[in-house]
Short mmCIF file of N, CA and C in Angstrom, two decimals:
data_model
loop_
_atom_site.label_atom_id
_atom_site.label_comp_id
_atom_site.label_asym_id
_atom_site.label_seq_id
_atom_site.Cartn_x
_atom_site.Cartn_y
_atom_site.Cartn_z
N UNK A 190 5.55 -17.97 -8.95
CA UNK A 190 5.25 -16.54 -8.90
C UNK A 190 6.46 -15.77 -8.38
N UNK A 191 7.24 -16.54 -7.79
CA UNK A 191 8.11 -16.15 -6.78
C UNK A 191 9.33 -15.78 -7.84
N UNK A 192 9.45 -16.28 -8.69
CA UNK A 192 10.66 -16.42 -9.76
C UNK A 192 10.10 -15.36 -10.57
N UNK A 193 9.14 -15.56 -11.07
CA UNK A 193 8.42 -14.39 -12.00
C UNK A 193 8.84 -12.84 -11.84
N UNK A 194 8.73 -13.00 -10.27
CA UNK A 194 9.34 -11.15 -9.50
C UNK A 194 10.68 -11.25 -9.34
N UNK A 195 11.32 -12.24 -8.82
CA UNK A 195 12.77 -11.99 -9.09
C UNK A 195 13.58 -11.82 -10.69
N UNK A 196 12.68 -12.59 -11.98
CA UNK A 196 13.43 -12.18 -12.79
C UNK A 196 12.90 -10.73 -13.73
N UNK A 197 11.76 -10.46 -12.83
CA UNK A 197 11.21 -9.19 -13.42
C UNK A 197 12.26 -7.78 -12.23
N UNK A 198 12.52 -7.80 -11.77
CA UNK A 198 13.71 -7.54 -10.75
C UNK A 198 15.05 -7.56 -11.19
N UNK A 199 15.44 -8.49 -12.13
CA UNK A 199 16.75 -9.07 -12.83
C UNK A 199 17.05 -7.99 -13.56
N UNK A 200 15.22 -8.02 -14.42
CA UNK A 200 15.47 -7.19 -15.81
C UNK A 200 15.45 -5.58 -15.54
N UNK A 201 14.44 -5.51 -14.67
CA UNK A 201 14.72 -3.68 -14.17
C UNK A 201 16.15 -3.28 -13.67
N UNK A 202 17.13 -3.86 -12.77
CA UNK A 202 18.10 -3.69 -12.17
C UNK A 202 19.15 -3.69 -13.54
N UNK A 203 18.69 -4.55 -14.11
CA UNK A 203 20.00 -4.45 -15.87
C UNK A 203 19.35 -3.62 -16.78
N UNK A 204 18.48 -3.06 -16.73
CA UNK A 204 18.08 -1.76 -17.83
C UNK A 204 17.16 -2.27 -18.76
N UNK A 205 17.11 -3.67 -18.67
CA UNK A 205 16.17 -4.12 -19.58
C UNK A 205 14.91 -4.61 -19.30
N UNK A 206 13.87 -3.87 -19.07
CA UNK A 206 12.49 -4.19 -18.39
C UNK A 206 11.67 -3.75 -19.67
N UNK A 207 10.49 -4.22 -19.62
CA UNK A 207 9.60 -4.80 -21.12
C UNK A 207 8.93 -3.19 -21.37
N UNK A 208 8.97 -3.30 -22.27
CA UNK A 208 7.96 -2.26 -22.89
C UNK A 208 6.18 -2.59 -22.54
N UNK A 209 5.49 -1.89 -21.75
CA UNK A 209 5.06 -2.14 -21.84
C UNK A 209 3.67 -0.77 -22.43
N UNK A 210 2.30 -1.15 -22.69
CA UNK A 210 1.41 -0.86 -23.47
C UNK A 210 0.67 -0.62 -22.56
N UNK A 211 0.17 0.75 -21.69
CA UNK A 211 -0.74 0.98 -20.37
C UNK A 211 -2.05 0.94 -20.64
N UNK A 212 -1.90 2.10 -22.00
CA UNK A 212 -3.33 1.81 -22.00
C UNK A 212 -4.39 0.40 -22.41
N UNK A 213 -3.20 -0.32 -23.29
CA UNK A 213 -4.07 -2.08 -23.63
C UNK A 213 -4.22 -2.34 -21.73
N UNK A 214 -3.43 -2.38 -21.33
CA UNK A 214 -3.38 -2.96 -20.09
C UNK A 214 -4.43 -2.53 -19.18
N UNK A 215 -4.76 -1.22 -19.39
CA UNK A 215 -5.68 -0.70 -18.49
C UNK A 215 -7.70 -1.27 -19.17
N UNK A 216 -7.20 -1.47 -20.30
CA UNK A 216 -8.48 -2.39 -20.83
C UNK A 216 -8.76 -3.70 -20.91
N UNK A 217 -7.87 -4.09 -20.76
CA UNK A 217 -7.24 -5.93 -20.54
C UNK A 217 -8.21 -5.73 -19.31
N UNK A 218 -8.01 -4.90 -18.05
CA UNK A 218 -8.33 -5.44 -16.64
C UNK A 218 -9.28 -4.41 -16.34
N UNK A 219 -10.20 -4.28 -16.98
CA UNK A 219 -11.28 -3.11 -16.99
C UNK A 219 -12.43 -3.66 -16.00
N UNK A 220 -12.74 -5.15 -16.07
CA UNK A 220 -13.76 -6.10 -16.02
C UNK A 220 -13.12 -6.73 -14.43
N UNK A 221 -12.38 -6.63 -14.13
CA UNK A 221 -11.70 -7.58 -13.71
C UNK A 221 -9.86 -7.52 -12.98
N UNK A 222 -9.95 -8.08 -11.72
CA UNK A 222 -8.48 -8.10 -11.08
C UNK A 222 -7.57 -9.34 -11.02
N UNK A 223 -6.87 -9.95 -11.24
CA UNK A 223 -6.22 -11.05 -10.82
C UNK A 223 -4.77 -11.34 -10.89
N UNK A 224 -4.52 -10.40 -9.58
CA UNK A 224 -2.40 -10.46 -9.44
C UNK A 224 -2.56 -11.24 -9.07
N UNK A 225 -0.84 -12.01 -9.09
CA UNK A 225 -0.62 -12.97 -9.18
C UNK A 225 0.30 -12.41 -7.42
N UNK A 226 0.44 -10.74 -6.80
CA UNK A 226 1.03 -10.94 -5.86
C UNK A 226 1.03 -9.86 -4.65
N UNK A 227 0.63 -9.60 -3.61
CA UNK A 227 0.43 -8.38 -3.31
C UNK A 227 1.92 -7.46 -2.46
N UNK A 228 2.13 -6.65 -2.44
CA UNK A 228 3.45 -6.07 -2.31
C UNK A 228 2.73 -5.21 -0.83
N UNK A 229 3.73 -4.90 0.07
CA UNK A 229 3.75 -3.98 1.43
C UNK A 229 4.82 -3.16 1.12
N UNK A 230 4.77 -2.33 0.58
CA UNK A 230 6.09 -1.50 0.16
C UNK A 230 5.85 0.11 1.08
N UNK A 231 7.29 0.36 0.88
CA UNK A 231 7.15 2.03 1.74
C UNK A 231 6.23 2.69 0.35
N UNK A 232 6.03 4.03 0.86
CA UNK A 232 5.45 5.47 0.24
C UNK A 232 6.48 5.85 -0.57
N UNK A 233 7.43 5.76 -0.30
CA UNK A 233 8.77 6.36 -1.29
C UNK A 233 9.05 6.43 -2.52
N UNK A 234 9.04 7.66 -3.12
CA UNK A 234 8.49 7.89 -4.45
C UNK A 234 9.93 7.14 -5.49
N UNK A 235 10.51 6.63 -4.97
CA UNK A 235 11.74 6.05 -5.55
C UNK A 235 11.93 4.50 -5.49
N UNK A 236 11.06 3.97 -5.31
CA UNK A 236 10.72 2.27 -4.84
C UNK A 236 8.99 2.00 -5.19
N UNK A 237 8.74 1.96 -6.63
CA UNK A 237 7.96 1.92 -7.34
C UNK A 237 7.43 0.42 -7.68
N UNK A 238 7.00 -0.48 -7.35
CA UNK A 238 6.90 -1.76 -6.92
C UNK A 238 6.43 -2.59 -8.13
N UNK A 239 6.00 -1.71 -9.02
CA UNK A 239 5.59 -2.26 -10.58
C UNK A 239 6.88 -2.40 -11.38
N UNK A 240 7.44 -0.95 -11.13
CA UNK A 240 8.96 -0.91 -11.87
C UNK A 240 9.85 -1.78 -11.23
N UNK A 241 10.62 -1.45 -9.80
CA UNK A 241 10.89 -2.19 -9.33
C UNK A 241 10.71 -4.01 -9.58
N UNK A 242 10.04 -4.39 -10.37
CA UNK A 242 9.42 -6.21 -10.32
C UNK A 242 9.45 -5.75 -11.57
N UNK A 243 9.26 -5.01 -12.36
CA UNK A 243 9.49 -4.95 -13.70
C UNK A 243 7.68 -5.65 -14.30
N UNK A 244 6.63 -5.48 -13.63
CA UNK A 244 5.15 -5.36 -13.89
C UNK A 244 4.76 -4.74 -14.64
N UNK A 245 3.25 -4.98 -14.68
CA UNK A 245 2.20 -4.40 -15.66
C UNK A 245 1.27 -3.72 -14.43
N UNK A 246 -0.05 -3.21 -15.53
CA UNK A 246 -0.98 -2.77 -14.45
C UNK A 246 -1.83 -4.33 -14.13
N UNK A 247 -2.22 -4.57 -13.49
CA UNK A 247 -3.18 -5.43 -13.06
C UNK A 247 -2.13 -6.80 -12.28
N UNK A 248 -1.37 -6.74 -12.34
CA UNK A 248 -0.14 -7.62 -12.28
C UNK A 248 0.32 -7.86 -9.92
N UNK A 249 -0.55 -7.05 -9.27
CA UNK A 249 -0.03 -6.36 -7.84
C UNK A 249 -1.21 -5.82 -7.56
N UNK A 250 -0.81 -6.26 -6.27
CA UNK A 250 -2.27 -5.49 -5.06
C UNK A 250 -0.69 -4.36 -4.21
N UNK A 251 -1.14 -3.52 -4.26
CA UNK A 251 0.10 -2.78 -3.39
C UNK A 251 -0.33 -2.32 -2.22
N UNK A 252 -0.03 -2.40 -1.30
CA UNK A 252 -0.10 -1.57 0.41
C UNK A 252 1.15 -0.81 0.68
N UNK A 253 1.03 0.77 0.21
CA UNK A 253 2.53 1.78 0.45
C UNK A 253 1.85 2.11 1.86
N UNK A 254 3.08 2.09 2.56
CA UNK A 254 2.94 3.16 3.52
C UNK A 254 4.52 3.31 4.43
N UNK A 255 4.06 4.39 4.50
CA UNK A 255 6.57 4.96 5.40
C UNK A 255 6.36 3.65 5.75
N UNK A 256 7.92 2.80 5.59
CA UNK A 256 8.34 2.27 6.45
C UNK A 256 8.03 0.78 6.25
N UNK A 257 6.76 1.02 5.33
CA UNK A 257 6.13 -0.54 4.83
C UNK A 257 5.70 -1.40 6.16
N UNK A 258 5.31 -0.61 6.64
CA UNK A 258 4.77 -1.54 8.47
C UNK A 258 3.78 -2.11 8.04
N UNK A 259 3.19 -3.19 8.85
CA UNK A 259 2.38 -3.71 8.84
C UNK A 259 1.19 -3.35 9.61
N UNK A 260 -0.22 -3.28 9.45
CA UNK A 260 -1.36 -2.88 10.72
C UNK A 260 -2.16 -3.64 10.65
N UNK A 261 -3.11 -3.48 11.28
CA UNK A 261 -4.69 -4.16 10.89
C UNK A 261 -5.23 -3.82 9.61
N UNK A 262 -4.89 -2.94 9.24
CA UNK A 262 -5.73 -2.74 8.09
C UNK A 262 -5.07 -2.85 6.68
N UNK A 263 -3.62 -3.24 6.72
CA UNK A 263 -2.78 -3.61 5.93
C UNK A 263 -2.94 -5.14 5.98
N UNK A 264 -3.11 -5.88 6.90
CA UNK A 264 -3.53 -7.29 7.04
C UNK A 264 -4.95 -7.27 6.73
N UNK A 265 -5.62 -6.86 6.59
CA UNK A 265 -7.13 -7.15 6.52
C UNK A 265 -7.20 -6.87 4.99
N UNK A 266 -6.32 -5.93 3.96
CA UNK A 266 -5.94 -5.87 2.57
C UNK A 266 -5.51 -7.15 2.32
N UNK A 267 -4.08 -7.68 2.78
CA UNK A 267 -3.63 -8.82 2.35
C UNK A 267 -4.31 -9.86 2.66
N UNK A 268 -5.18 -10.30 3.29
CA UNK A 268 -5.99 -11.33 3.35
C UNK A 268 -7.16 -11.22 2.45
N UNK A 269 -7.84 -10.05 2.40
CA UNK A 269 -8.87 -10.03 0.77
C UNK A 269 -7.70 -10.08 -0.45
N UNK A 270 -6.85 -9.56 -0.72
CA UNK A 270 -5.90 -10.19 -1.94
C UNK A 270 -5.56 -11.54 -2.12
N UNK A 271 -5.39 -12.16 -0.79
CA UNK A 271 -5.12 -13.42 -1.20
C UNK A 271 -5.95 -14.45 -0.76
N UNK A 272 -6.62 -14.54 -0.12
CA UNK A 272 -8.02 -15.34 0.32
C UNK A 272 -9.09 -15.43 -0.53
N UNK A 273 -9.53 -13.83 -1.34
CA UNK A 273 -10.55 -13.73 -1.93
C UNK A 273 -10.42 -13.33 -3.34
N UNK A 274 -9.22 -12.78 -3.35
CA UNK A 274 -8.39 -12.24 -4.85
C UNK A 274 -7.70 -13.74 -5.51
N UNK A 275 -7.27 -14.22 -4.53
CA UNK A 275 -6.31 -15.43 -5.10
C UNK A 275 -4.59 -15.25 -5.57
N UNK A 276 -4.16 -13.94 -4.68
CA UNK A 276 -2.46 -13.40 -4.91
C UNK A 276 -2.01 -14.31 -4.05
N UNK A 277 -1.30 -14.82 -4.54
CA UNK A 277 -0.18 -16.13 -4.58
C UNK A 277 0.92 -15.90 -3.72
N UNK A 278 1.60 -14.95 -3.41
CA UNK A 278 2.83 -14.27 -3.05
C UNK A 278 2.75 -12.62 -2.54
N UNK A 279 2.87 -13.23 -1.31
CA UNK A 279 2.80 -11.64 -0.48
C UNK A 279 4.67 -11.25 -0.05
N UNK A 280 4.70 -10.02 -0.52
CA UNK A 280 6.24 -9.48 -0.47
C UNK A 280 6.30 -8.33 0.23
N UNK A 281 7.32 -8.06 1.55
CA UNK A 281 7.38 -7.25 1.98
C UNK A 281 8.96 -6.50 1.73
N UNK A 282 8.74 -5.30 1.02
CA UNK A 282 9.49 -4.88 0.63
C UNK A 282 9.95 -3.38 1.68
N UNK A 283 11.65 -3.53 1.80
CA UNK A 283 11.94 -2.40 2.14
C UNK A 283 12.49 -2.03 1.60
N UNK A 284 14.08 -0.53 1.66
CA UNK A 284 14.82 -0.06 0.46
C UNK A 284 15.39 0.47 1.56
N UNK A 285 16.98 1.28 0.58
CA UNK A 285 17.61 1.57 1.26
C UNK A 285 17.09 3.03 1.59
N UNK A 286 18.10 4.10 2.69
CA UNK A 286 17.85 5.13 2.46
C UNK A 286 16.24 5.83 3.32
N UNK A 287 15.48 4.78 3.63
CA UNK A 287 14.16 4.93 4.04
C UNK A 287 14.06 5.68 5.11
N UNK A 288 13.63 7.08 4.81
CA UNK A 288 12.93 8.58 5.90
C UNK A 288 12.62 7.68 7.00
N UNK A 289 11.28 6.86 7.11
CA UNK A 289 11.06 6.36 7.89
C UNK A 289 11.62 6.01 9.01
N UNK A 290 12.40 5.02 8.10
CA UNK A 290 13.49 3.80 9.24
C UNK A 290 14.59 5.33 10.04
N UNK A 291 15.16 5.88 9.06
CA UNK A 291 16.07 7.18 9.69
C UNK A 291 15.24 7.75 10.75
N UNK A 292 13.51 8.20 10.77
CA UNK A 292 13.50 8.86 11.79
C UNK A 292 13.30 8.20 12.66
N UNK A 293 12.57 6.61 12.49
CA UNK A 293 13.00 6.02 14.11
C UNK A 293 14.19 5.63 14.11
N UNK A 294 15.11 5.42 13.73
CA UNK A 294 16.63 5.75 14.34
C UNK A 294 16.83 6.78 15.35
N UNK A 295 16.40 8.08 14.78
CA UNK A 295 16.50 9.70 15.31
C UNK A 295 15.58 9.80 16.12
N UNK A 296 14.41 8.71 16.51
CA UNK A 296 13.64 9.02 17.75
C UNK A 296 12.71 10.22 17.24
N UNK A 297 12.09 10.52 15.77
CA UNK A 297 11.41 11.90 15.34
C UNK A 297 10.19 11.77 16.27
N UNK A 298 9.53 12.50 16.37
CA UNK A 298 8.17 12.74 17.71
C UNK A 298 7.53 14.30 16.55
N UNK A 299 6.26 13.57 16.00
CA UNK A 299 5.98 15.09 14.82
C UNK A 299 4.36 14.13 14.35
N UNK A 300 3.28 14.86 15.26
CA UNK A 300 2.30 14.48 14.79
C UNK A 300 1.52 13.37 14.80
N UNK A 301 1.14 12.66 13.85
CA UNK A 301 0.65 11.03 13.57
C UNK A 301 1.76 10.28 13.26
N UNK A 302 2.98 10.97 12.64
CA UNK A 302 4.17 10.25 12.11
C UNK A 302 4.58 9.08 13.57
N UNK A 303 4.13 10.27 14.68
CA UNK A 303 4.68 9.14 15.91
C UNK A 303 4.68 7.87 16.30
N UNK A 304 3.53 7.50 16.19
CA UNK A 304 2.91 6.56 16.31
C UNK A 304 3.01 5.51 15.15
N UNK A 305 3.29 5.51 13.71
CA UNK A 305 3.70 4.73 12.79
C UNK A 305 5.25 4.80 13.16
N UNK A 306 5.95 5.77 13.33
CA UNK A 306 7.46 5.46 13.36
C UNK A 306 7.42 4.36 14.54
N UNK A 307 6.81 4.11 16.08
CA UNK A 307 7.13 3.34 16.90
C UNK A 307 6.84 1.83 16.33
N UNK A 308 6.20 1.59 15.23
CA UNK A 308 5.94 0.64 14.79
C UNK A 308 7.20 0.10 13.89
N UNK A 309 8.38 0.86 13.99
CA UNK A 309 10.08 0.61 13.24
C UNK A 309 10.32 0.70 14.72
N UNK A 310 10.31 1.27 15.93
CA UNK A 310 10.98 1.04 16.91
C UNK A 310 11.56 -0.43 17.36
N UNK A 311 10.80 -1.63 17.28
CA UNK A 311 11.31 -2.81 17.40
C UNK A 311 12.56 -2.91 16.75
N UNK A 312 12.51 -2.57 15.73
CA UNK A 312 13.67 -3.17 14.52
C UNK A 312 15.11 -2.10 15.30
N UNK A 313 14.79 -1.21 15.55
CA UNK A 313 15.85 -0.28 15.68
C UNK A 313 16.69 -0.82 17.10
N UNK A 314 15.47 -1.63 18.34
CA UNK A 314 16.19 -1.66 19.73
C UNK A 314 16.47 -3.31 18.96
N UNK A 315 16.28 -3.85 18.23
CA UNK A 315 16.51 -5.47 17.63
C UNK A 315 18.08 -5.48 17.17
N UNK A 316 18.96 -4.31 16.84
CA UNK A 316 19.88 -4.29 16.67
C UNK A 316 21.21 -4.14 17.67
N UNK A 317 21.80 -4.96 18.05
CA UNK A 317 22.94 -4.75 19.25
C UNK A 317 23.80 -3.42 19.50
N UNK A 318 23.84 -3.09 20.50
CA UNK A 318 24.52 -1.64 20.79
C UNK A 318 25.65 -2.00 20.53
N UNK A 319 26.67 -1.95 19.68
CA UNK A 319 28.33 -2.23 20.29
C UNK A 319 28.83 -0.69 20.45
N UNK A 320 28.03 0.52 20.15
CA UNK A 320 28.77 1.49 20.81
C UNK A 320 28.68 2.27 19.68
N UNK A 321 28.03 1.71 18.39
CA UNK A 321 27.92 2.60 17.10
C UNK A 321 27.21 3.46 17.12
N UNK A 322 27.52 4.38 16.17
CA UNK A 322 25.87 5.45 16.26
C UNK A 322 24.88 5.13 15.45
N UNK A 323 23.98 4.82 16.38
CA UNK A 323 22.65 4.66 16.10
C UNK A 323 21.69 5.82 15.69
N UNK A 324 22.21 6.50 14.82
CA UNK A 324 21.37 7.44 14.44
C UNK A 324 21.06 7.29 12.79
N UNK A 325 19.88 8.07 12.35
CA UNK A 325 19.97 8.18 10.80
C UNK A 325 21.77 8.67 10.03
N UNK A 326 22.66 9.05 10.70
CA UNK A 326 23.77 9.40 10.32
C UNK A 326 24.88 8.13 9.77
N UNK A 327 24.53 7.15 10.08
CA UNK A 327 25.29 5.36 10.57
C UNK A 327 24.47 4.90 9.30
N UNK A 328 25.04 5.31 8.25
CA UNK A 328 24.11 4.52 6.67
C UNK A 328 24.07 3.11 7.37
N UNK A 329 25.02 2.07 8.08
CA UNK A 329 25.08 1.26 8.11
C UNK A 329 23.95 0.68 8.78
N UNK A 330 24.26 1.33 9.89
CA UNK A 330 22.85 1.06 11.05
C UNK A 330 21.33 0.87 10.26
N UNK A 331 21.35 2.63 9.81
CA UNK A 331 19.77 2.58 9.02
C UNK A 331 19.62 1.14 7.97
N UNK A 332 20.59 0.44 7.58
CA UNK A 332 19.98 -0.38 6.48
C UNK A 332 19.61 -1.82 7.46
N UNK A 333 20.58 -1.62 8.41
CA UNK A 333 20.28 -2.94 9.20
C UNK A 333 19.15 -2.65 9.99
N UNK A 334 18.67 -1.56 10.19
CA UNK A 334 17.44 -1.51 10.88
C UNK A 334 16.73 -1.90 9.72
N UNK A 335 15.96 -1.48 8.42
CA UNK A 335 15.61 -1.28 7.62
C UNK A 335 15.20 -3.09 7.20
N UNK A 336 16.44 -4.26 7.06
CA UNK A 336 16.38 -5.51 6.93
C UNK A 336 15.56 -6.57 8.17
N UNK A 337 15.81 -5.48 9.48
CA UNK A 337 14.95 -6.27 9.71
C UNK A 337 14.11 -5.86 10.08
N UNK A 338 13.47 -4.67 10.31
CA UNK A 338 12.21 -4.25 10.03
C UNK A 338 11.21 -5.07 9.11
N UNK A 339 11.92 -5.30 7.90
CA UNK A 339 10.91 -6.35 6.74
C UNK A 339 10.76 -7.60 7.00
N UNK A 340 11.99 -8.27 8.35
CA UNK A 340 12.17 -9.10 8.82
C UNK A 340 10.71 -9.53 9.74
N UNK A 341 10.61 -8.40 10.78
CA UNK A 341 9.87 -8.19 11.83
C UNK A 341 8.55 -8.16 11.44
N UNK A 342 8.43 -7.49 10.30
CA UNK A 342 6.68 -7.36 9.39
C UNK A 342 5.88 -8.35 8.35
N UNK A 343 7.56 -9.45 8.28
CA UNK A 343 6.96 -10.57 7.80
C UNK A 343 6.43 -11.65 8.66
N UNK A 344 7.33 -11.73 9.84
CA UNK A 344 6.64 -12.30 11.07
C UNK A 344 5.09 -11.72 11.27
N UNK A 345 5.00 -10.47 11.20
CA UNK A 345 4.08 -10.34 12.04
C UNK A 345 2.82 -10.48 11.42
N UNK A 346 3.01 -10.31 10.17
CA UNK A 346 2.11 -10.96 9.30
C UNK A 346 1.86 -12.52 9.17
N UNK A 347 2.86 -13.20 9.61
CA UNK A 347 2.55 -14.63 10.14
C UNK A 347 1.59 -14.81 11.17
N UNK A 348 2.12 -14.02 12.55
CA UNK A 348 1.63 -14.31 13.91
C UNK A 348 0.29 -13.54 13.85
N UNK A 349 -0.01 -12.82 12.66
CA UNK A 349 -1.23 -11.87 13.19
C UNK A 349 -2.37 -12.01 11.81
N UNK A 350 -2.14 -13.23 11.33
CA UNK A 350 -2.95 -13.39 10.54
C UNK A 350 -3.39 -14.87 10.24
N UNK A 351 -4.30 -15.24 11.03
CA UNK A 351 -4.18 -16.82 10.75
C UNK A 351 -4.65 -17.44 9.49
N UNK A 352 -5.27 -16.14 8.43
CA UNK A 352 -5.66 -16.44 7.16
C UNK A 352 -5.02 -16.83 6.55
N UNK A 353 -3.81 -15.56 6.24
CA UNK A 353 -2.29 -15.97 5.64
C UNK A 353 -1.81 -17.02 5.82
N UNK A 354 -1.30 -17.10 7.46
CA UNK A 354 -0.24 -18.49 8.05
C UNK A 354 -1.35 -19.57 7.29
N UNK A 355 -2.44 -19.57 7.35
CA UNK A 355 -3.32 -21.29 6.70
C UNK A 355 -2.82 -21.14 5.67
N UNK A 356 -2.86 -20.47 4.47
CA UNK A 356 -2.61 -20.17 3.40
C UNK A 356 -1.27 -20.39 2.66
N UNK A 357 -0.18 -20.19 3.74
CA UNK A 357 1.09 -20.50 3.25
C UNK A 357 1.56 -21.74 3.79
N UNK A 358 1.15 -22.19 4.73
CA UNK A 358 1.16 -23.41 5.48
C UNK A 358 0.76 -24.23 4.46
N UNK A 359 -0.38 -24.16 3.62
CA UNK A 359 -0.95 -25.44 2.69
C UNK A 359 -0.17 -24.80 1.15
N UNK A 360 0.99 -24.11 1.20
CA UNK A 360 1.24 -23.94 -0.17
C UNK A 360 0.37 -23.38 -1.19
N UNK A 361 -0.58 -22.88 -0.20
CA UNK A 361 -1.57 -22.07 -1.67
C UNK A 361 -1.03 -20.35 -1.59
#
């Protein structure tokens, strides 16, 4: 499954991703769901996780949200996708450029945003001070926050899901 998204990934990144037929597709799976993978991707209208993998419809269970964090209720999705759905391959995807990751860089404080941005705070103090700027301004910084942020949310989807960890533990 794992190869399947990287060379559907191959083909979007080289211009050549399949034609595909939405509306057959949307009748193909009228009855019925069975991806083969569920995705944690940001909200970002530019990191499209079908295109991106170069997919169909029925093909992905998706969980968007800023920042692609992980919660309870993003784990309690990926465990009915793959416990009870039967998705094979859970992917946590980040991108470059990500609002998110920039405003916990920038420390933003605005609403409900607060409280999901502190959930990128790990990733941001996970990176060593040598004296750089650590702000959304440091493209460099933001991407290395950003890597392991997806780093940090794949763990935690290990440590905070003992459905999953059984699940990948026995290779299913």
């Amino acid at each position: 499954v794992l190869e399947r998204f990287k060379q559907g990934n191959e083909r979007f990144a080289s211009g050549h991703g399949t034609h595909r037929n939405y509306a057959q597709q949307v009748r193909a799976t009228a009855k019925g769901q069975y991806p083969l993978a569920s995705i944690v991707s940001c909200i970002d209208s530019r990191a499209p996780a079908e295109i991106l993998f170069d997919q169909g419809i029925g093909d992905l269970f998706n969980a968007r949200v800023a920042g692609n964090i992980v919660n309870e209720d993003i784990l309690g999705s990926l465990e009915f996708a793959s416990k009870i759905a039967g998705s094979k391959l859970v992917i946590v995807l980040g991108h470059t450029s990500c609002g998110a990751v920039k405003g916990a860089c920038d420390n933003v404080q605005m609403g409900n945003l607060t409280g999901l941005l502190a959930r990128i705070m790990p990733a941001v103090a996970a990176i060593p001070n040598t004296g750089q700027d650590r702000s959304s301004k440091n493209y460099a910084f933001v991407e290395a926050v950003a890597e392991i942020n997806v780093q940090q949310n794949v763990q935690l989807i290990r440590d905070r899901s003992p459905i999953l960890k059984e699940l990948e533990d026995n290779g299913e």
